[in-house]
Amino acid sequence: MRGLFSVTLLLLLALTLSAEAGPGKGKGKHKAGKHAKAASECTPAETEYGKCVPEQGDCGEGQREVTCKGQTNKIQCRIPCNWKKDISDCKYKFGPWGPCDAATNTKSRSGSLKKVLFNADCRDTVSVSKPCSPKVKKTRGEKKSA
């Protein structure tokens, strides 16, 4: 019984040491985090965040500058590819989509400000639009006509 206990203890110790020493999952690409602090440990009030600049194209992984007390660092950020770039640092609560406007072939909805990220300059309300779907959605139980 002592032998089994000793082997178990050794395995546990080996796993613990290898987890600390090895480059575990995700450690190879270390990201500074959503709200990484500048090296000087500034308060949120004295920290200024720049816009997220994608590495390629106009969306995806990128970097933003963080400035505090004259020191500038860069942190990782991400702009969703299916989202409006000018409001990406502002979070809104949106209502349902409105009806399709036949003149412009678009439908729209508005949202009210829910959360501000990275000290961004956000509007209290925004309106977004998208093209109307070319297909008419069928209700449940409706059969296809042949």
CSV table of N, CA and C in Angstrom, one decimal, residues 1-12:
chain,number,residue,atom,x,y,z
A,1,MET,N,0.8,-1.2,0.0
A,1,MET,CA,0.0,0.0,0.0
A,1,MET,C,0.9,1.3,0.0
A,2,ARG,N,2.0,1.2,0.8
A,2,ARG,CA,2.9,2.4,0.8
A,2,ARG,C,3.5,2.6,-0.6
A,3,GLY,N,3.8,1.5,-1.3
A,3,GLY,CA,4.4,1.6,-2.7
A,3,GLY,C,3.4,2.3,-3.6
A,4,LEU,N,2.1,2.0,-3.6
A,4,LEU,CA,1.1,2.6,-4.4
A,4,LEU,C,1.0,4.1,-4.1
A,5,PHE,N,1.0,4.4,-2.8
A,5,PHE,CA,0.9,5.8,-2.3
A,5,PHE,C,2.1,6.6,-2.8
A,6,SER,N,3.3,6.0,-2.7
A,6,SER,CA,4.5,6.7,-3.1
A,6,SER,C,4.5,7.0,-4.6
A,7,VAL,N,4.1,6.0,-5.4
A,7,VAL,CA,4.0,6.2,-6.9
A,7,VAL,C,3.0,7.2,-7.2
A,8,THR,N,1.9,7.2,-6.6
A,8,THR,CA,0.9,8.3,-6.8
A,8,THR,C,1.4,9.6,-6.5
A,9,LEU,N,2.0,9.8,-5.4
A,9,LEU,CA,2.6,11.0,-4.9
A,9,LEU,C,3.7,11.5,-5.9
A,10,LEU,N,4.5,10.6,-6.4
A,10,LEU,CA,5.5,11.0,-7.4
A,10,LEU,C,4.9,11.4,-8.7
A,11,LEU,N,3.9,10.8,-9.2
A,11,LEU,CA,3.2,11.2,-10.4
A,11,LEU,C,2.6,12.5,-10.2
A,12,LEU,N,2.0,12.8,-9.1
A,12,LEU,CA,1.3,14.1,-8.9
A,12,LEU,C,2.4,15.2,-8.8
